[in-house]
């Protein structure tokens, strides 16, 4: 790296640019210049179209980096084994709470019977987001992917949808902890979704550790957040020199063990 570039990188570290969305710039030692974007996978109509300044960054990038390319129509949930009945997988208290939440959302319990527990948790979370007015087509990564394809911009996956499903399939007890956390923190998760939407519609966080409600147990947080952040750090450091827009779930940018802190 030239002296000029070292001085410029040091200046940016001391005086980071502020964006109107949850985003930040990080330059790595290998000449990779990253614009990290805190994505929300489902959004409101007010989050579309994307900010012109973000689209300009994308136009000037060498590639878009995402957790997984979700712009296709294929489902990563095909060929899952049919599990035992819910009555054999949940105790009476857990089944009663699941029944209550499913009724609240208008989700058929018979449909959930054939799904693994981790998938049930995801169905509940997605349905809750829809009830709050969020839609997949307004998700930040979804919009970035379509903008990248319109410009024939290369797309790089940090994981891929199938790898994400494999991670969930490896959770102990069919993903019971994920479902239990989803049910336990049901209303807290709704508040967290509203907070993250406000980062796009109003003001993003002013520091990398904002006060956020806990919606995961520590062991699950380690698997779904910390371990993935560490893996992404290595992937991003292995990229060729260039400019990249990197869209990951907003919670990966903030809190303990966040991705930006690992990259600095």
C-alpha atoms as a PDB file:
ATOM      1  CA  UNK A   1       0.000   0.000   0.000  1.00  0.00           C
ATOM      2  CA  UNK A   2       1.404   3.423  -0.975  1.00  0.00           C
ATOM      3  CA  UNK A   3       2.094   6.147   1.605  1.00  0.00           C
ATOM      4  CA  UNK A   4      -0.819   8.176   0.232  1.00  0.00           C
ATOM      5  CA  UNK A   5      -3.221   5.268   0.603  1.00  0.00           C
ATOM      6  CA  UNK A   6      -1.996   4.543   4.124  1.00  0.00           C
ATOM      7  CA  UNK A   7      -2.590   8.169   5.115  1.00  0.00           C
ATOM      8  CA  UNK A   8      -6.031   8.117   3.486  1.00  0.00           C
ATOM      9  CA  UNK A   9      -6.954   4.863   5.267  1.00  0.00           C
ATOM     10  CA  UNK A  10      -5.781   6.240   8.611  1.00  0.00           C
ATOM     11  CA  UNK A  11      -7.799   9.423   8.084  1.00  0.00           C
ATOM     12  CA  UNK A  12     -10.927   7.440   7.301  1.00  0.00           C
ATOM     13  CA  UNK A  13     -10.431   5.344  10.428  1.00  0.00           C
ATOM     14  CA  UNK A  14     -10.167   8.464  12.577  1.00  0.00           C
ATOM     15  CA  UNK A  15     -13.031  10.284  10.866  1.00  0.00           C
ATOM     16  CA  UNK A  16     -15.397   7.627   9.456  1.00  0.00           C
ATOM     17  CA  UNK A  17     -18.013   8.782   7.007  1.00  0.00           C
ATOM     18  CA  UNK A  18     -21.561   8.761   8.284  1.00  0.00           C
ATOM     19  CA  UNK A  19     -24.313   7.346   6.093  1.00  0.00           C
ATOM     20  CA  UNK A  20     -28.093   7.772   6.179  1.00  0.00           C
ATOM     21  CA  UNK A  21     -28.416   3.980   6.437  1.00  0.00           C
ATOM     22  CA  UNK A  22     -26.678   1.401   8.655  1.00  0.00           C
ATOM     23  CA  UNK A  23     -23.422   1.295   6.723  1.00  0.00           C
ATOM     24  CA  UNK A  24     -19.710   1.818   7.219  1.00  0.00           C
ATOM     25  CA  UNK A  25     -16.466   1.730   5.248  1.00  0.00           C
ATOM     26  CA  UNK A  26     -13.566  -0.560   6.122  1.00  0.00           C
ATOM     27  CA  UNK A  27     -10.310  -1.008   4.207  1.00  0.00           C
ATOM     28  CA  UNK A  28      -8.331  -4.222   4.657  1.00  0.00           C
ATOM     29  CA  UNK A  29      -4.594  -4.716   4.377  1.00  0.00           C
ATOM     30  CA  UNK A  30      -4.928  -6.593   1.102  1.00  0.00           C
ATOM     31  CA  UNK A  31      -6.391  -3.595  -0.717  1.00  0.00           C
ATOM     32  CA  UNK A  32     -10.018  -4.649  -0.252  1.00  0.00           C
ATOM     33  CA  UNK A  33     -12.230  -1.610   0.307  1.00  0.00           C
ATOM     34  CA  UNK A  34     -15.533  -2.683   1.816  1.00  0.00           C
ATOM     35  CA  UNK A  35     -18.758  -0.797   2.275  1.00  0.00           C
ATOM     36  CA  UNK A  36     -20.636  -2.843   4.864  1.00  0.00           C
ATOM     37  CA  UNK A  37     -24.420  -2.551   4.696  1.00  0.00           C
ATOM     38  CA  UNK A  38     -26.674  -3.627   7.564  1.00  0.00           C
ATOM     39  CA  UNK A  39     -29.362  -5.428   5.629  1.00  0.00           C
ATOM     40  CA  UNK A  40     -32.865  -6.327   6.714  1.00  0.00           C
ATOM     41  CA  UNK A  41     -34.118  -9.353   4.801  1.00  0.00           C
ATOM     42  CA  UNK A  42     -37.719  -8.077   4.815  1.00  0.00           C
ATOM     43  CA  UNK A  43     -38.607  -4.384   4.646  1.00  0.00           C
ATOM     44  CA  UNK A  44     -41.378  -1.828   4.223  1.00  0.00           C
ATOM     45  CA  UNK A  45     -42.331   0.093   1.100  1.00  0.00           C
ATOM     46  CA  UNK A  46     -40.564   3.128   2.574  1.00  0.00           C
ATOM     47  CA  UNK A  47     -37.263   1.247   2.207  1.00  0.00           C
ATOM     48  CA  UNK A  48     -37.630   1.154  -1.572  1.00  0.00           C
ATOM     49  CA  UNK A  49     -36.067   2.369  -3.748  1.00  0.00           C
ATOM     50  CA  UNK A  50     -32.644   2.193  -2.140  1.00  0.00           C
ATOM     51  CA  UNK A  51     -30.865   5.479  -1.331  1.00  0.00           C
ATOM     52  CA  UNK A  52     -29.213   6.969  -4.456  1.00  0.00           C
ATOM     53  CA  UNK A  53     -25.873   7.237  -2.617  1.00  0.00           C
ATOM     54  CA  UNK A  54     -25.943   3.503  -1.861  1.00  0.00           C
ATOM     55  CA  UNK A  55     -26.744   2.691  -5.484  1.00  0.00           C
ATOM     56  CA  UNK A  56     -23.813   4.904  -6.541  1.00  0.00           C
ATOM     57  CA  UNK A  57     -21.506   2.874  -4.273  1.00  0.00           C
ATOM     58  CA  UNK A  58     -22.844  -0.275  -5.911  1.00  0.00           C
ATOM     59  CA  UNK A  59     -22.254   1.106  -9.413  1.00  0.00           C
ATOM     60  CA  UNK A  60     -18.631   1.831  -8.528  1.00  0.00           C
ATOM     61  CA  UNK A  61     -18.047  -1.551  -6.875  1.00  0.00           C
ATOM     62  CA  UNK A  62     -16.250  -4.533  -8.378  1.00  0.00           C
ATOM     63  CA  UNK A  63     -18.798  -6.929  -6.888  1.00  0.00           C
ATOM     64  CA  UNK A  64     -21.717  -7.246  -4.497  1.00  0.00           C
ATOM     65  CA  UNK A  65     -21.117  -9.570  -1.551  1.00  0.00           C
ATOM     66  CA  UNK A  66     -24.140 -11.093   0.205  1.00  0.00           C
ATOM     67  CA  UNK A  67     -24.801 -13.838   2.731  1.00  0.00           C
ATOM     68  CA  UNK A  68     -26.726 -15.778   0.082  1.00  0.00           C
ATOM     69  CA  UNK A  69     -28.145 -15.027  -3.347  1.00  0.00           C
ATOM     70  CA  UNK A  70     -31.887 -15.085  -2.651  1.00  0.00           C
ATOM     71  CA  UNK A  71     -32.945 -13.675  -6.011  1.00  0.00           C
ATOM     72  CA  UNK A  72     -33.701 -17.092  -7.511  1.00  0.00           C
ATOM     73  CA  UNK A  73     -36.935 -19.077  -7.288  1.00  0.00           C
ATOM     74  CA  UNK A  74     -35.490 -22.381  -6.069  1.00  0.00           C
ATOM     75  CA  UNK A  75     -36.187 -23.384  -2.468  1.00  0.00           C
ATOM     76  CA  UNK A  76     -33.334 -24.519  -0.199  1.00  0.00           C
ATOM     77  CA  UNK A  77     -35.851 -26.477   1.893  1.00  0.00           C
ATOM     78  CA  UNK A  78     -36.426 -29.286  -0.602  1.00  0.00           C
ATOM     79  CA  UNK A  79     -35.759 -32.900   0.378  1.00  0.00           C
ATOM     80  CA  UNK A  80     -36.037 -32.357   4.119  1.00  0.00           C
ATOM     81  CA  UNK A  81     -36.982 -35.474   6.071  1.00  0.00           C
ATOM     82  CA  UNK A  82     -40.464 -35.556   7.601  1.00  0.00           C
ATOM     83  CA  UNK A  83     -39.973 -35.422  11.372  1.00  0.00           C
ATOM     84  CA  UNK A  84     -42.001 -37.125  14.145  1.00  0.00           C
ATOM     85  CA  UNK A  85     -45.244 -35.466  15.335  1.00  0.00           C
ATOM     86  CA  UNK A  86     -44.873 -32.256  17.341  1.00  0.00           C
ATOM     87  CA  UNK A  87     -46.282 -34.031  20.390  1.00  0.00           C
ATOM     88  CA  UNK A  88     -43.161 -36.219  20.387  1.00  0.00           C
ATOM     89  CA  UNK A  89     -40.749 -33.325  19.895  1.00  0.00           C
ATOM     90  CA  UNK A  90     -42.138 -30.735  22.313  1.00  0.00           C
ATOM     91  CA  UNK A  91     -43.222 -30.888  25.920  1.00  0.00           C
ATOM     92  CA  UNK A  92     -46.738 -29.786  26.896  1.00  0.00           C
ATOM     93  CA  UNK A  93     -45.684 -26.222  27.757  1.00  0.00           C
ATOM     94  CA  UNK A  94     -43.781 -25.735  24.505  1.00  0.00           C
ATOM     95  CA  UNK A  95     -46.589 -27.199  22.417  1.00  0.00           C
ATOM     96  CA  UNK A  96     -49.165 -24.989  24.141  1.00  0.00           C
ATOM     97  CA  UNK A  97     -47.064 -21.870  23.482  1.00  0.00           C
ATOM     98  CA  UNK A  98     -46.506 -22.853  19.863  1.00  0.00           C
ATOM     99  CA  UNK A  99     -50.235 -23.421  19.438  1.00  0.00           C
ATOM    100  CA  UNK A 100     -50.988 -20.000  20.940  1.00  0.00           C
ATOM    101  CA  UNK A 101     -48.550 -18.155  18.663  1.00  0.00           C
ATOM    102  CA  UNK A 102     -49.649 -20.117  15.584  1.00  0.00           C
ATOM    103  CA  UNK A 103     -53.285 -19.254  16.309  1.00  0.00           C
ATOM    104  CA  UNK A 104     -52.328 -15.605  16.780  1.00  0.00           C
ATOM    105  CA  UNK A 105     -50.681 -15.597  13.355  1.00  0.00           C
ATOM    106  CA  UNK A 106     -53.309 -17.703  11.617  1.00  0.00           C
ATOM    107  CA  UNK A 107     -50.755 -20.428  10.848  1.00  0.00           C
ATOM    108  CA  UNK A 108     -52.061 -23.987  10.632  1.00  0.00           C
ATOM    109  CA  UNK A 109     -50.516 -26.268  13.221  1.00  0.00           C
ATOM    110  CA  UNK A 110     -51.020 -29.203  10.852  1.00  0.00           C
ATOM    111  CA  UNK A 111     -48.735 -27.487   8.316  1.00  0.00           C
ATOM    112  CA  UNK A 112     -46.029 -27.141  10.969  1.00  0.00           C
ATOM    113  CA  UNK A 113     -46.288 -30.812  11.915  1.00  0.00           C
ATOM    114  CA  UNK A 114     -44.189 -31.832   8.910  1.00  0.00           C
ATOM    115  CA  UNK A 115     -41.406 -29.285   9.461  1.00  0.00           C
ATOM    116  CA  UNK A 116     -38.250 -29.462  11.589  1.00  0.00           C
ATOM    117  CA  UNK A 117     -38.292 -27.206  14.655  1.00  0.00           C
ATOM    118  CA  UNK A 118     -35.760 -24.755  13.224  1.00  0.00           C
ATOM    119  CA  UNK A 119     -37.929 -24.307  10.125  1.00  0.00           C
ATOM    120  CA  UNK A 120     -41.014 -23.744  12.273  1.00  0.00           C
ATOM    121  CA  UNK A 121     -39.111 -20.968  14.051  1.00  0.00           C
ATOM    122  CA  UNK A 122     -38.275 -19.375  10.704  1.00  0.00           C
ATOM    123  CA  UNK A 123     -41.882 -19.625   9.493  1.00  0.00           C
ATOM    124  CA  UNK A 124     -43.103 -17.941  12.676  1.00  0.00           C
ATOM    125  CA  UNK A 125     -40.512 -15.171  12.415  1.00  0.00           C
ATOM    126  CA  UNK A 126     -41.286 -14.492   8.746  1.00  0.00           C
ATOM    127  CA  UNK A 127     -45.032 -14.461   9.401  1.00  0.00           C
ATOM    128  CA  UNK A 128     -44.549 -12.092  12.331  1.00  0.00           C
ATOM    129  CA  UNK A 129     -42.565  -9.756  10.062  1.00  0.00           C
ATOM    130  CA  UNK A 130     -45.354  -9.863   7.473  1.00  0.00           C
ATOM    131  CA  UNK A 131     -47.884  -8.990  10.169  1.00  0.00           C
ATOM    132  CA  UNK A 132     -45.740  -5.942  10.966  1.00  0.00           C
ATOM    133  CA  UNK A 133     -45.990  -4.839   7.326  1.00  0.00           C
ATOM    134  CA  UNK A 134     -42.633  -6.130   6.112  1.00  0.00           C
ATOM    135  CA  UNK A 135     -42.253  -7.798   2.714  1.00  0.00           C
ATOM    136  CA  UNK A 136     -39.436  -9.744   1.090  1.00  0.00           C
ATOM    137  CA  UNK A 137     -39.373  -7.606  -2.063  1.00  0.00           C
ATOM    138  CA  UNK A 138     -38.467  -4.588   0.070  1.00  0.00           C
ATOM    139  CA  UNK A 139     -35.610  -6.399   1.804  1.00  0.00           C
ATOM    140  CA  UNK A 140     -32.277  -4.601   1.397  1.00  0.00           C
ATOM    141  CA  UNK A 141     -30.257  -7.567   0.132  1.00  0.00           C
ATOM    142  CA  UNK A 142     -33.058  -8.491  -2.282  1.00  0.00           C
ATOM    143  CA  UNK A 143     -33.044  -4.980  -3.766  1.00  0.00           C
ATOM    144  CA  UNK A 144     -29.247  -4.878  -3.943  1.00  0.00           C
ATOM    145  CA  UNK A 145     -29.178  -8.223  -5.738  1.00  0.00           C
ATOM    146  CA  UNK A 146     -31.622  -7.010  -8.374  1.00  0.00           C
ATOM    147  CA  UNK A 147     -29.690  -3.765  -8.816  1.00  0.00           C
ATOM    148  CA  UNK A 148     -26.445  -5.725  -9.197  1.00  0.00           C
ATOM    149  CA  UNK A 149     -27.970  -8.059 -11.787  1.00  0.00           C
ATOM    150  CA  UNK A 150     -29.324  -5.097 -13.742  1.00  0.00           C
ATOM    151  CA  UNK A 151     -25.742  -3.819 -13.981  1.00  0.00           C
ATOM    152  CA  UNK A 152     -24.244  -7.299 -14.656  1.00  0.00           C
ATOM    153  CA  UNK A 153     -22.217  -6.864 -11.487  1.00  0.00           C
ATOM    154  CA  UNK A 154     -20.573 -10.021 -10.085  1.00  0.00           C
ATOM    155  CA  UNK A 155     -22.278 -11.448  -6.987  1.00  0.00           C
ATOM    156  CA  UNK A 156     -20.247 -13.226  -4.314  1.00  0.00           C
ATOM    157  CA  UNK A 157     -21.903 -15.364  -1.638  1.00  0.00           C
ATOM    158  CA  UNK A 158     -20.430 -15.542   1.859  1.00  0.00           C
ATOM    159  CA  UNK A 159     -22.347 -18.762   2.487  1.00  0.00           C
ATOM    160  CA  UNK A 160     -25.152 -19.543   0.100  1.00  0.00           C
ATOM    161  CA  UNK A 161     -28.711 -20.563   0.967  1.00  0.00           C
ATOM    162  CA  UNK A 162     -27.919 -24.272   1.057  1.00  0.00           C
ATOM    163  CA  UNK A 163     -25.056 -23.750   3.504  1.00  0.00           C
ATOM    164  CA  UNK A 164     -27.370 -21.723   5.723  1.00  0.00           C
ATOM    165  CA  UNK A 165     -29.887 -24.552   5.747  1.00  0.00           C
ATOM    166  CA  UNK A 166     -27.123 -27.038   6.577  1.00  0.00           C
ATOM    167  CA  UNK A 167     -26.120 -24.865   9.523  1.00  0.00           C
ATOM    168  CA  UNK A 168     -29.695 -24.933  10.808  1.00  0.00           C
ATOM    169  CA  UNK A 169     -29.972 -28.678  10.268  1.00  0.00           C
ATOM    170  CA  UNK A 170     -26.934 -29.169  12.468  1.00  0.00           C
ATOM    171  CA  UNK A 171     -28.515 -27.401  15.439  1.00  0.00           C
ATOM    172  CA  UNK A 172     -29.018 -29.800  18.379  1.00  0.00           C
ATOM    173  CA  UNK A 173     -32.441 -31.357  18.995  1.00  0.00           C
ATOM    174  CA  UNK A 174     -33.828 -30.447  15.580  1.00  0.00           C
ATOM    175  CA  UNK A 175     -33.351 -26.742  16.359  1.00  0.00           C
ATOM    176  CA  UNK A 176     -35.394 -26.785  19.561  1.00  0.00           C
ATOM    177  CA  UNK A 177     -33.385 -23.918  21.070  1.00  0.00           C
ATOM    178  CA  UNK A 178     -34.127 -21.682  18.083  1.00  0.00           C
ATOM    179  CA  UNK A 179     -37.846 -22.376  18.368  1.00  0.00           C
ATOM    180  CA  UNK A 180     -37.762 -21.961  22.145  1.00  0.00           C
ATOM    181  CA  UNK A 181     -35.961 -18.603  21.820  1.00  0.00           C
ATOM    182  CA  UNK A 182     -38.442 -17.505  19.150  1.00  0.00           C
ATOM    183  CA  UNK A 183     -41.405 -18.255  21.413  1.00  0.00           C
ATOM    184  CA  UNK A 184     -39.765 -16.874  24.573  1.00  0.00           C
ATOM    185  CA  UNK A 185     -38.731 -13.578  22.970  1.00  0.00           C
ATOM    186  CA  UNK A 186     -41.766 -13.265  20.705  1.00  0.00           C
ATOM    187  CA  UNK A 187     -42.736  -9.681  21.552  1.00  0.00           C
ATOM    188  CA  UNK A 188     -39.115  -8.601  22.001  1.00  0.00           C
ATOM    189  CA  UNK A 189     -38.343  -9.787  18.482  1.00  0.00           C
ATOM    190  CA  UNK A 190     -41.174  -7.640  17.127  1.00  0.00           C
ATOM    191  CA  UNK A 191     -39.680  -4.587  18.851  1.00  0.00           C
ATOM    192  CA  UNK A 192     -36.235  -5.438  17.464  1.00  0.00           C
ATOM    193  CA  UNK A 193     -37.618  -5.626  13.922  1.00  0.00           C
ATOM    194  CA  UNK A 194     -39.144  -2.175  14.366  1.00  0.00           C
ATOM    195  CA  UNK A 195     -35.835  -0.821  15.661  1.00  0.00           C
ATOM    196  CA  UNK A 196     -33.937  -2.156  12.646  1.00  0.00           C
ATOM    197  CA  UNK A 197     -36.508  -0.745  10.227  1.00  0.00           C
ATOM    198  CA  UNK A 198     -36.065   2.643  11.933  1.00  0.00           C
ATOM    199  CA  UNK A 199     -32.343   2.480  11.118  1.00  0.00           C
ATOM    200  CA  UNK A 200     -33.326   2.701   7.445  1.00  0.00           C
ATOM    201  CA  UNK A 201     -36.324   5.002   7.692  1.00  0.00           C
ATOM    202  CA  UNK A 202     -34.996   7.357  10.365  1.00  0.00           C
ATOM    203  CA  UNK A 203     -31.485   7.230  11.854  1.00  0.00           C
ATOM    204  CA  UNK A 204     -28.868   4.448  11.916  1.00  0.00           C
ATOM    205  CA  UNK A 205     -26.988   3.629  15.139  1.00  0.00           C
ATOM    206  CA  UNK A 206     -24.332   6.152  16.182  1.00  0.00           C
ATOM    207  CA  UNK A 207     -21.938   3.514  17.525  1.00  0.00           C
ATOM    208  CA  UNK A 208     -21.210  -0.193  17.032  1.00  0.00           C
ATOM    209  CA  UNK A 209     -22.838  -1.315  20.284  1.00  0.00           C
ATOM    210  CA  UNK A 210     -26.327   0.201  20.523  1.00  0.00           C
ATOM    211  CA  UNK A 211     -28.700  -0.953  23.225  1.00  0.00           C
ATOM    212  CA  UNK A 212     -30.543  -3.876  21.676  1.00  0.00           C
ATOM    213  CA  UNK A 213     -32.968  -6.345  23.250  1.00  0.00           C
ATOM    214  CA  UNK A 214     -31.716  -9.915  23.492  1.00  0.00           C
ATOM    215  CA  UNK A 215     -33.602 -12.394  21.312  1.00  0.00           C
ATOM    216  CA  UNK A 216     -31.074 -15.274  21.341  1.00  0.00           C
ATOM    217  CA  UNK A 217     -29.599 -17.336  24.141  1.00  0.00           C
ATOM    218  CA  UNK A 218     -25.808 -17.049  24.320  1.00  0.00           C
ATOM    219  CA  UNK A 219     -25.156 -20.520  22.892  1.00  0.00           C
ATOM    220  CA  UNK A 220     -27.368 -19.819  19.880  1.00  0.00           C
ATOM    221  CA  UNK A 221     -25.856 -16.350  19.458  1.00  0.00           C
ATOM    222  CA  UNK A 222     -22.425 -17.972  19.267  1.00  0.00           C
ATOM    223  CA  UNK A 223     -23.539 -20.285  16.451  1.00  0.00           C
ATOM    224  CA  UNK A 224     -25.674 -17.894  14.405  1.00  0.00           C
ATOM    225  CA  UNK A 225     -23.670 -14.700  14.917  1.00  0.00           C
ATOM    226  CA  UNK A 226     -20.161 -15.068  16.337  1.00  0.00           C
ATOM    227  CA  UNK A 227     -19.038 -18.158  14.415  1.00  0.00           C
ATOM    228  CA  UNK A 228     -20.400 -16.838  11.135  1.00  0.00           C
ATOM    229  CA  UNK A 229     -18.789 -13.422  11.670  1.00  0.00           C
ATOM    230  CA  UNK A 230     -15.422 -15.093  12.183  1.00  0.00           C
ATOM    231  CA  UNK A 231     -15.876 -17.180   9.031  1.00  0.00           C
ATOM    232  CA  UNK A 232     -16.897 -14.102   7.004  1.00  0.00           C
ATOM    233  CA  UNK A 233     -13.821 -12.231   8.228  1.00  0.00           C
ATOM    234  CA  UNK A 234     -11.590 -14.828   6.568  1.00  0.00           C
ATOM    235  CA  UNK A 235     -13.673 -14.840   3.369  1.00  0.00           C
ATOM    236  CA  UNK A 236     -13.552 -11.057   3.047  1.00  0.00           C
ATOM    237  CA  UNK A 237      -9.819 -10.949   3.705  1.00  0.00           C
ATOM    238  CA  UNK A 238      -9.333 -13.509   0.913  1.00  0.00           C
ATOM    239  CA  UNK A 239     -11.075 -11.330  -1.715  1.00  0.00           C
ATOM    240  CA  UNK A 240      -8.924  -9.800  -4.457  1.00  0.00           C
ATOM    241  CA  UNK A 241      -8.056  -6.143  -4.035  1.00  0.00           C
ATOM    242  CA  UNK A 242     -10.954  -3.952  -5.110  1.00  0.00           C
ATOM    243  CA  UNK A 243     -14.111  -2.203  -3.985  1.00  0.00           C
ATOM    244  CA  UNK A 244     -17.042  -4.207  -2.630  1.00  0.00           C
ATOM    245  CA  UNK A 245     -20.514  -3.536  -1.271  1.00  0.00           C
ATOM    246  CA  UNK A 246     -21.064  -6.151   1.434  1.00  0.00           C
ATOM    247  CA  UNK A 247     -24.651  -6.707   2.609  1.00  0.00           C
ATOM    248  CA  UNK A 248     -25.123  -8.779   5.761  1.00  0.00           C
ATOM    249  CA  UNK A 249     -27.871  -8.903   8.361  1.00  0.00           C
ATOM    250  CA  UNK A 250     -27.862  -5.641  10.321  1.00  0.00           C
ATOM    251  CA  UNK A 251     -27.261  -7.375  13.648  1.00  0.00           C
ATOM    252  CA  UNK A 252     -23.928  -8.680  12.335  1.00  0.00           C
ATOM    253  CA  UNK A 253     -22.657  -5.074  12.287  1.00  0.00           C
ATOM    254  CA  UNK A 254     -23.519  -4.242  15.883  1.00  0.00           C
ATOM    255  CA  UNK A 255     -23.138  -5.710  19.356  1.00  0.00           C
ATOM    256  CA  UNK A 256     -20.587  -8.069  20.824  1.00  0.00           C
ATOM    257  CA  UNK A 257     -18.298  -9.819  18.351  1.00  0.00           C
ATOM    258  CA  UNK A 258     -19.619  -7.768  15.431  1.00  0.00           C
ATOM    259  CA  UNK A 259     -18.096  -8.180  11.988  1.00  0.00           C
ATOM    260  CA  UNK A 260     -16.606  -4.655  11.693  1.00  0.00           C
ATOM    261  CA  UNK A 261     -14.695  -5.094  14.980  1.00  0.00           C
ATOM    262  CA  UNK A 262     -13.195  -8.330  13.660  1.00  0.00           C
ATOM    263  CA  UNK A 263     -12.109  -6.695  10.405  1.00  0.00           C
ATOM    264  CA  UNK A 264     -10.436  -3.652  11.986  1.00  0.00           C
END
